[in-house]
Tab-separated table of C-alpha atoms in Angstrom:
chain	number	residue	atom	x	y	z
D	1	UNK	CA	19.019	-28.976	-8.886
D	2	UNK	CA	17.077	-31.632	-10.692
D	3	UNK	CA	13.409	-31.608	-10.487
D	4	UNK	CA	12.959	-35.346	-8.535
D	5	UNK	CA	15.634	-33.005	-5.703
D	6	UNK	CA	13.253	-30.262	-5.848
D	7	UNK	CA	10.056	-32.472	-5.157
D	8	UNK	CA	11.979	-34.108	-2.519
D	9	UNK	CA	12.974	-30.684	-0.986
D	10	UNK	CA	9.306	-29.436	-1.377
D	11	UNK	CA	7.899	-32.292	-0.063
D	12	UNK	CA	10.003	-32.315	3.229
D	13	UNK	CA	9.306	-29.124	3.386
D	14	UNK	CA	5.099	-29.894	3.760
D	15	UNK	CA	5.878	-32.970	6.005
D	16	UNK	CA	7.474	-29.977	8.277
D	17	UNK	CA	4.843	-27.291	7.634
D	18	UNK	CA	1.955	-29.921	8.205
D	19	UNK	CA	4.343	-30.906	12.152
D	20	UNK	CA	3.943	-27.387	12.581
D	21	UNK	CA	0.388	-26.603	12.090
D	22	UNK	CA	-0.596	-29.712	13.837
D	23	UNK	CA	1.986	-28.358	16.797
D	24	UNK	CA	-0.048	-24.748	16.618
D	25	UNK	CA	-3.052	-25.093	14.939
D	26	UNK	CA	-3.383	-21.015	14.943
D	27	UNK	CA	-0.661	-20.107	13.292
D	28	UNK	CA	-0.896	-17.766	10.703
D	29	UNK	CA	2.081	-17.653	8.858
D	30	UNK	CA	2.443	-21.951	8.736
D	31	UNK	CA	-1.132	-21.689	6.884
D	32	UNK	CA	-0.057	-19.790	4.715
D	33	UNK	CA	3.170	-20.370	3.729
D	34	UNK	CA	1.725	-24.837	3.679
D	35	UNK	CA	-1.220	-23.366	1.446
D	36	UNK	CA	2.060	-21.409	-0.819
D	37	UNK	CA	3.886	-24.693	-1.246
D	38	UNK	CA	0.943	-26.515	-1.629
D	39	UNK	CA	0.047	-24.595	-4.782
D	40	UNK	CA	3.676	-25.055	-6.307
D	41	UNK	CA	3.125	-28.242	-6.279
D	42	UNK	CA	-0.235	-28.781	-8.008
D	43	UNK	CA	-2.202	-29.220	-4.767
D	44	UNK	CA	-4.887	-26.613	-5.368
D	45	UNK	CA	-7.465	-27.823	-2.921
D	46	UNK	CA	-4.910	-28.375	-0.445
D	47	UNK	CA	-3.196	-24.517	-0.483
D	48	UNK	CA	-7.399	-23.265	-1.036
D	49	UNK	CA	-8.190	-25.107	2.397
D	50	UNK	CA	-4.789	-23.906	4.304
D	51	UNK	CA	-5.527	-20.269	2.498
D	52	UNK	CA	-8.971	-20.499	3.720
D	53	UNK	CA	-8.030	-21.115	7.686
D	54	UNK	CA	-5.354	-18.761	7.510
D	55	UNK	CA	-7.788	-16.335	6.980
D	56	UNK	CA	-9.549	-17.916	9.495
D	57	UNK	CA	-7.905	-16.900	11.767
D	58	UNK	CA	-6.550	-13.545	11.052
D	59	UNK	CA	-9.147	-11.830	8.328
D	60	UNK	CA	-7.088	-8.734	8.043
D	61	UNK	CA	-4.750	-10.691	6.363
D	62	UNK	CA	-4.741	-9.006	2.650
D	63	UNK	CA	-1.468	-11.469	0.871
D	64	UNK	CA	-4.027	-14.460	1.862
D	65	UNK	CA	-6.321	-13.461	0.123
D	66	UNK	CA	-4.515	-12.021	-2.518
D	67	UNK	CA	-3.366	-15.540	-3.618
D	68	UNK	CA	-5.900	-17.889	-2.294
D	69	UNK	CA	-7.630	-15.448	-4.761
D	70	UNK	CA	-4.927	-15.756	-7.608
D	71	UNK	CA	-5.514	-19.893	-7.175
D	72	UNK	CA	-9.259	-19.240	-7.746
D	73	UNK	CA	-7.952	-17.232	-10.929
D	74	UNK	CA	-5.954	-20.102	-12.707
D	75	UNK	CA	-9.055	-22.553	-11.277
D	76	UNK	CA	-11.440	-20.663	-13.937
D	77	UNK	CA	-13.055	-19.240	-10.594
D	78	UNK	CA	-13.448	-15.458	-11.557
D	79	UNK	CA	-15.801	-14.826	-8.921
D	80	UNK	CA	-14.595	-16.320	-6.219
D	81	UNK	CA	-11.171	-13.948	-7.232
D	82	UNK	CA	-12.248	-11.146	-7.594
D	83	UNK	CA	-13.713	-11.277	-4.360
D	84	UNK	CA	-11.179	-11.464	-2.834
D	85	UNK	CA	-8.543	-9.155	-4.140
D	86	UNK	CA	-11.508	-7.090	-3.663
D	87	UNK	CA	-11.338	-7.768	0.112
D	88	UNK	CA	-7.370	-7.387	-0.088
D	89	UNK	CA	-7.757	-3.547	-1.351
D	90	UNK	CA	-9.121	-2.893	2.351
D	91	UNK	CA	-5.719	-3.773	4.119
D	92	UNK	CA	-3.770	-3.463	1.146
D	93	UNK	CA	-1.476	-0.203	2.491
D	94	UNK	CA	0.287	-0.722	-0.943
D	95	UNK	CA	-2.364	-2.850	-3.456
D	96	UNK	CA	-0.813	-2.871	-6.815
D	97	UNK	CA	-0.797	-6.370	-6.980
D	98	UNK	CA	-4.445	-6.434	-5.650
D	99	UNK	CA	-5.740	-3.925	-9.144
D	100	UNK	CA	-3.444	-6.100	-11.637
D	101	UNK	CA	-4.869	-9.364	-9.837
D	102	UNK	CA	-8.101	-7.474	-10.463
D	103	UNK	CA	-7.313	-6.352	-14.353
D	104	UNK	CA	-6.159	-9.969	-14.931
D	105	UNK	CA	-9.734	-11.080	-14.664
D	106	UNK	CA	-11.656	-8.841	-15.915
D	107	UNK	CA	-9.288	-8.751	-19.266
D	108	UNK	CA	-10.451	-12.745	-18.553
D	109	UNK	CA	-13.904	-11.366	-19.332
D	110	UNK	CA	-13.904	-9.429	-22.145
D	111	UNK	CA	-14.087	-5.741	-20.092
D	112	UNK	CA	-11.129	-4.442	-21.415
D	113	UNK	CA	-11.895	-0.655	-20.489
D	114	UNK	CA	-12.701	-1.496	-16.604
D	115	UNK	CA	-9.125	-4.005	-17.241
D	116	UNK	CA	-7.560	-0.984	-18.276
D	117	UNK	CA	-8.269	0.860	-15.625
D	118	UNK	CA	-7.510	-1.837	-13.056
D	119	UNK	CA	-3.772	-1.770	-14.610
D	120	UNK	CA	-3.946	2.013	-14.520
D	121	UNK	CA	-4.379	2.681	-10.530
D	122	UNK	CA	-1.572	-0.486	-10.287
D	123	UNK	CA	0.249	1.762	-11.786
D	124	UNK	CA	-0.604	5.322	-10.008
D	125	UNK	CA	0.438	2.727	-7.020
D	126	UNK	CA	3.344	1.301	-7.443
D	127	UNK	CA	4.232	2.867	-10.547
D	128	UNK	CA	8.018	1.048	-10.852
D	129	UNK	CA	5.218	-2.548	-11.801
D	130	UNK	CA	7.015	-3.968	-14.443
D	131	UNK	CA	3.913	-6.518	-14.694
D	132	UNK	CA	1.253	-3.706	-14.371
D	133	UNK	CA	2.874	-1.633	-17.434
D	134	UNK	CA	2.745	-4.960	-19.244
D	135	UNK	CA	-0.473	-6.111	-18.864
D	136	UNK	CA	-1.473	-2.150	-19.384
D	137	UNK	CA	0.371	-2.367	-22.949
D	138	UNK	CA	-2.032	-5.591	-23.766
D	139	UNK	CA	-4.912	-3.908	-22.832
D	140	UNK	CA	-4.669	-0.816	-24.676
D	141	UNK	CA	-3.696	-3.222	-27.652
D	142	UNK	CA	-6.946	-5.091	-27.375
D	143	UNK	CA	-8.843	-1.704	-27.918
D	144	UNK	CA	-6.864	-0.057	-30.087
D	145	UNK	CA	-5.446	2.551	-27.992
D	146	UNK	CA	-1.586	2.335	-29.978
D	147	UNK	CA	-0.026	5.243	-28.882
D	148	UNK	CA	-1.513	4.351	-25.742
D	149	UNK	CA	0.215	0.623	-25.884
D	150	UNK	CA	3.253	1.560	-26.585
D	151	UNK	CA	4.252	4.153	-24.684
D	152	UNK	CA	3.103	1.749	-21.616
D	153	UNK	CA	5.238	-1.068	-23.310
D	154	UNK	CA	8.347	1.207	-23.391
D	155	UNK	CA	7.486	1.408	-19.424
D	156	UNK	CA	7.579	-1.809	-18.813
D	157	UNK	CA	10.973	-2.538	-20.818
D	158	UNK	CA	12.949	0.481	-19.464
D	159	UNK	CA	11.659	-0.824	-15.737
D	160	UNK	CA	12.466	-4.219	-16.454
D	161	UNK	CA	15.442	-5.114	-19.625
D	162	UNK	CA	15.384	-8.214	-18.821
D	163	UNK	CA	11.226	-9.437	-18.737
D	164	UNK	CA	11.073	-11.677	-22.062
D	165	UNK	CA	6.982	-11.151	-21.757
D	166	UNK	CA	7.703	-6.977	-22.044
D	167	UNK	CA	9.488	-7.469	-25.011
D	168	UNK	CA	6.651	-9.490	-27.075
D	169	UNK	CA	3.886	-6.949	-26.200
D	170	UNK	CA	6.480	-3.399	-27.608
D	171	UNK	CA	6.884	-5.512	-30.439
D	172	UNK	CA	2.849	-5.886	-30.777
D	173	UNK	CA	2.230	-2.668	-29.666
D	174	UNK	CA	5.507	-1.234	-32.267
D	175	UNK	CA	3.109	-3.379	-34.600
D	176	UNK	CA	0.160	-1.828	-34.744
D	177	UNK	CA	2.397	1.542	-34.312
D	178	UNK	CA	3.067	1.019	-37.860
D	179	UNK	CA	7.070	0.636	-37.227
D	180	UNK	CA	7.565	-3.100	-37.901
D	181	UNK	CA	11.814	-3.055	-37.907
D	182	UNK	CA	11.417	-2.201	-34.464
D	183	UNK	CA	9.143	-4.328	-33.581
D	184	UNK	CA	10.937	-7.202	-35.150
D	185	UNK	CA	13.989	-6.024	-32.683
D	186	UNK	CA	11.862	-6.480	-29.734
D	187	UNK	CA	10.607	-9.511	-30.996
D	188	UNK	CA	13.841	-10.904	-31.051
D	189	UNK	CA	14.501	-9.094	-27.459
D	190	UNK	CA	11.581	-11.514	-26.010
D	191	UNK	CA	12.784	-14.697	-28.014
D	192	UNK	CA	16.870	-14.341	-27.321
D	193	UNK	CA	15.108	-14.389	-23.254
D	194	UNK	CA	12.642	-17.290	-23.970
D	195	UNK	CA	9.679	-16.009	-24.880
D	196	UNK	CA	7.408	-17.482	-27.010
D	197	UNK	CA	5.314	-14.970	-29.645
D	198	UNK	CA	2.059	-16.296	-31.044
D	199	UNK	CA	3.114	-17.330	-34.593
D	200	UNK	CA	0.342	-16.112	-35.755
D	201	UNK	CA	2.561	-12.208	-34.926
D	202	UNK	CA	5.550	-13.928	-36.510
D	203	UNK	CA	4.252	-14.302	-39.493
D	204	UNK	CA	2.282	-10.924	-40.039
D	205	UNK	CA	5.384	-9.029	-39.189
D	206	UNK	CA	7.804	-11.080	-41.661
D	207	UNK	CA	5.003	-9.519	-44.322
D	208	UNK	CA	6.243	-6.167	-43.205
D	209	UNK	CA	9.936	-6.625	-42.427
D	210	UNK	CA	11.678	-7.514	-46.136
Protein backbone atom coordinates (compact mmCIF):
# COMPACT_ATOMS: atom_id res chain seq x y z
CA UNK A 1 0.00 0.00 0.00
CA UNK A 2 1.38 3.41 -1.00
CA UNK A 3 1.76 6.24 1.50
CA UNK A 4 -0.94 8.20 -0.34
CA UNK A 5 -3.38 5.29 -0.19
CA UNK A 6 -2.64 4.83 3.51
CA UNK A 7 -3.33 8.51 4.17
CA UNK A 8 -6.58 8.28 2.23
CA UNK A 9 -7.63 5.18 4.18
CA UNK A 10 -6.83 6.87 7.49
CA UNK A 11 -8.79 9.95 6.42
CA UNK A 12 -11.80 7.71 5.81
CA UNK A 13 -11.34 6.08 9.22
CA UNK A 14 -11.10 9.48 10.90
CA UNK A 15 -14.25 10.72 9.17
CA UNK A 16 -16.17 7.63 10.28
CA UNK A 17 -14.92 7.86 13.88
CA UNK A 18 -15.65 11.59 14.07
CA UNK A 19 -19.20 10.77 12.94
CA UNK A 20 -19.43 8.03 15.58
CA UNK A 21 -18.28 10.47 18.28
CA UNK A 22 -20.94 12.97 17.25
CA UNK A 23 -23.69 10.37 17.17
CA UNK A 24 -22.64 8.65 20.41
CA UNK A 25 -20.69 11.28 22.39
CA UNK A 26 -20.33 8.96 25.39
CA UNK A 27 -18.70 6.16 23.41
CA UNK A 28 -15.38 5.29 25.03
CA UNK A 29 -14.40 3.08 22.11
CA UNK A 30 -15.02 5.78 19.48
CA UNK A 31 -13.13 8.55 21.28
CA UNK A 32 -10.25 6.25 22.19
CA UNK A 33 -9.90 4.84 18.69
CA UNK A 34 -10.14 8.31 17.15
CA UNK A 35 -7.38 9.51 19.46
CA UNK A 36 -5.12 6.66 18.35
CA UNK A 37 -5.75 7.35 14.66
CA UNK A 38 -5.12 11.07 15.17
CA UNK A 39 -1.81 10.15 16.77
CA UNK A 40 -0.90 7.92 13.82
CA UNK A 41 -1.46 10.85 11.44
CA UNK A 42 0.58 13.24 13.57
CA UNK A 43 -2.38 15.26 14.84
CA UNK A 44 -1.17 15.16 18.42
CA UNK A 45 -3.27 18.00 19.80
CA UNK A 46 -6.41 16.30 18.46
CA UNK A 47 -5.22 12.97 19.83
CA UNK A 48 -4.72 14.51 23.27
CA UNK A 49 -8.23 15.99 23.18
CA UNK A 50 -9.86 12.66 22.29
CA UNK A 51 -7.92 10.64 24.84
CA UNK A 52 -8.70 13.20 27.53
CA UNK A 53 -12.36 12.87 26.55
CA UNK A 54 -12.04 9.09 26.84
CA UNK A 55 -10.76 9.46 30.40
CA UNK A 56 -13.53 11.92 31.24
CA UNK A 57 -16.07 9.29 30.22
CA UNK A 58 -14.22 6.38 31.84
CA UNK A 59 -11.63 7.39 34.44
CA UNK A 60 -10.59 3.76 34.89
CA UNK A 61 -9.58 3.24 31.27
CA UNK A 62 -5.96 2.22 31.74
CA UNK A 63 -5.20 2.05 28.00
CA UNK A 64 -6.25 5.67 27.57
CA UNK A 65 -3.90 6.74 30.37
CA UNK A 66 -1.02 4.78 28.80
CA UNK A 67 -1.65 6.09 25.28
CA UNK A 68 -2.09 9.69 26.42
CA UNK A 69 1.09 9.36 28.47
CA UNK A 70 2.94 8.12 25.38
CA UNK A 71 1.85 11.19 23.43
CA UNK A 72 2.98 13.54 26.18
CA UNK A 73 6.31 11.69 26.21
CA UNK A 74 6.65 12.34 22.47
CA UNK A 75 5.83 15.99 23.09
CA UNK A 76 8.53 16.23 25.78
CA UNK A 77 6.03 16.81 28.60
CA UNK A 78 7.58 14.25 30.90
CA UNK A 79 5.81 15.22 34.13
CA UNK A 80 2.41 14.74 32.51
CA UNK A 81 3.55 11.47 30.96
CA UNK A 82 4.77 10.21 34.34
CA UNK A 83 1.54 11.15 36.09
CA UNK A 84 -0.61 9.37 33.50
CA UNK A 85 1.43 6.17 33.58
CA UNK A 86 1.28 6.12 37.38
CA UNK A 87 -2.50 6.43 37.15
CA UNK A 88 -2.50 3.55 34.66
CA UNK A 89 -0.67 1.38 37.20
CA UNK A 90 -3.66 1.71 39.54
CA UNK A 91 -5.99 0.29 36.89
CA UNK A 92 -3.96 -2.30 35.02
CA UNK A 93 -4.07 -6.00 35.84
CA UNK A 94 -0.94 -6.41 33.67
CA UNK A 95 1.06 -3.20 34.20
CA UNK A 96 4.26 -4.14 32.35
CA UNK A 97 3.81 -1.52 29.60
CA UNK A 98 3.22 1.26 32.12
CA UNK A 99 6.37 0.26 34.01
CA UNK A 100 8.35 0.35 30.73
CA UNK A 101 6.95 3.79 29.95
CA UNK A 102 7.90 5.04 33.40
CA UNK A 103 11.36 3.56 32.90
CA UNK A 104 11.73 5.45 29.63
CA UNK A 105 10.82 8.70 31.34
CA UNK A 106 13.37 8.09 34.09
CA UNK A 107 15.99 7.13 31.50
CA UNK A 108 15.26 10.27 29.49
CA UNK A 109 15.77 12.31 32.66
CA UNK A 110 19.05 10.56 33.41
CA UNK A 111 17.59 8.79 36.45
CA UNK A 112 19.20 5.47 35.59
CA UNK A 113 18.69 3.61 38.89
CA UNK A 114 14.99 4.45 38.80
CA UNK A 115 14.80 3.39 35.15
CA UNK A 116 16.40 0.03 35.92
CA UNK A 117 13.98 -0.55 38.78
CA UNK A 118 11.01 0.21 36.53
CA UNK A 119 12.21 -2.12 33.78
CA UNK A 120 12.81 -4.89 36.30
CA UNK A 121 9.23 -4.46 37.55
CA UNK A 122 8.05 -4.79 33.94
CA UNK A 123 9.97 -8.05 33.48
CA UNK A 124 8.53 -9.41 36.72
CA UNK A 125 4.97 -8.67 35.60
CA UNK A 126 5.62 -9.95 32.07
CA UNK A 127 8.78 -12.04 31.66
CA UNK A 128 8.05 -12.41 27.95
CA UNK A 129 8.01 -8.67 27.21
CA UNK A 130 11.08 -8.32 25.00
CA UNK A 131 11.08 -4.50 24.95
CA UNK A 132 11.38 -4.45 28.74
CA UNK A 133 14.53 -6.58 28.50
CA UNK A 134 15.94 -4.43 25.66
CA UNK A 135 15.46 -1.25 27.67
CA UNK A 136 16.78 -2.90 30.80
CA UNK A 137 19.97 -3.83 28.94
CA UNK A 138 20.31 -0.24 27.70
CA UNK A 139 19.93 1.28 31.15
CA UNK A 140 22.29 -1.27 32.72
CA UNK A 141 24.91 -0.35 30.12
CA UNK A 142 24.47 3.28 31.14
CA UNK A 143 24.95 2.20 34.77
CA UNK A 144 28.10 0.29 33.70
CA UNK A 145 26.64 -2.98 35.02
CA UNK A 146 27.84 -4.85 31.96
CA UNK A 147 27.29 -8.48 33.08
CA UNK A 148 23.66 -7.69 33.96
CA UNK A 149 23.23 -5.86 30.65
CA UNK A 150 24.56 -8.90 28.80
CA UNK A 151 22.06 -11.20 30.53
CA UNK A 152 19.18 -8.83 29.74
CA UNK A 153 20.30 -8.46 26.14
CA UNK A 154 20.47 -12.22 25.64
CA UNK A 155 17.00 -12.61 27.11
CA UNK A 156 15.58 -10.02 24.71
CA UNK A 157 16.83 -11.74 21.55
CA UNK A 158 15.88 -15.14 22.95
CA UNK A 159 12.30 -13.88 23.23
CA UNK A 160 12.27 -12.09 19.87
CA UNK A 161 15.04 -13.33 17.54
CA UNK A 162 14.04 -10.82 14.83
CA UNK A 163 14.13 -7.78 17.14
CA UNK A 164 16.72 -5.51 15.52
CA UNK A 165 17.15 -3.19 18.50
CA UNK A 166 17.57 -6.22 20.73
CA UNK A 167 20.54 -7.42 18.68
CA UNK A 168 22.06 -3.94 18.72
CA UNK A 169 21.79 -3.63 22.50
CA UNK A 170 23.18 -7.13 22.90
CA UNK A 171 26.10 -6.14 20.66
CA UNK A 172 26.81 -3.13 22.87
CA UNK A 173 26.65 -5.28 26.00
CA UNK A 174 29.01 -7.82 24.44
CA UNK A 175 31.40 -5.03 23.48
CA UNK A 176 31.61 -3.77 27.06
CA UNK A 177 32.09 -7.34 28.24
CA UNK A 178 35.05 -7.44 25.80
CA UNK A 179 33.56 -10.19 23.62
CA UNK A 180 34.28 -8.30 20.43
CA UNK A 181 33.79 -11.09 17.83
CA UNK A 182 30.32 -11.92 19.18
CA UNK A 183 29.52 -8.21 19.41
CA UNK A 184 30.37 -7.90 15.72
CA UNK A 185 28.06 -10.80 14.83
CA UNK A 186 25.16 -9.32 16.80
CA UNK A 187 25.71 -5.89 15.26
CA UNK A 188 25.62 -7.42 11.79
CA UNK A 189 22.33 -9.13 12.68
CA UNK A 190 20.91 -5.83 13.88
CA UNK A 191 21.89 -4.11 10.63
CA UNK A 192 20.50 -6.97 8.53
CA UNK A 193 17.19 -6.60 10.37
CA UNK A 194 17.05 -2.90 9.54
CA UNK A 195 18.62 -1.23 12.58
CA UNK A 196 20.92 1.78 12.11
CA UNK A 197 23.64 1.67 14.80
CA UNK A 198 25.53 4.68 16.03
CA UNK A 199 28.53 5.39 13.83
CA UNK A 200 30.81 5.81 16.85
CA UNK A 201 29.94 2.31 18.06
CA UNK A 202 30.66 0.80 14.64
CA UNK A 203 34.04 2.53 14.55
CA UNK A 204 34.91 1.48 18.12
CA UNK A 205 34.03 -2.12 17.39
CA UNK A 206 35.96 -2.14 14.11
CA UNK A 207 39.09 -1.12 16.03
CA UNK A 208 38.76 -4.21 18.21
CA UNK A 209 37.88 -6.74 15.51
CA UNK A 210 40.68 -7.01 13.00
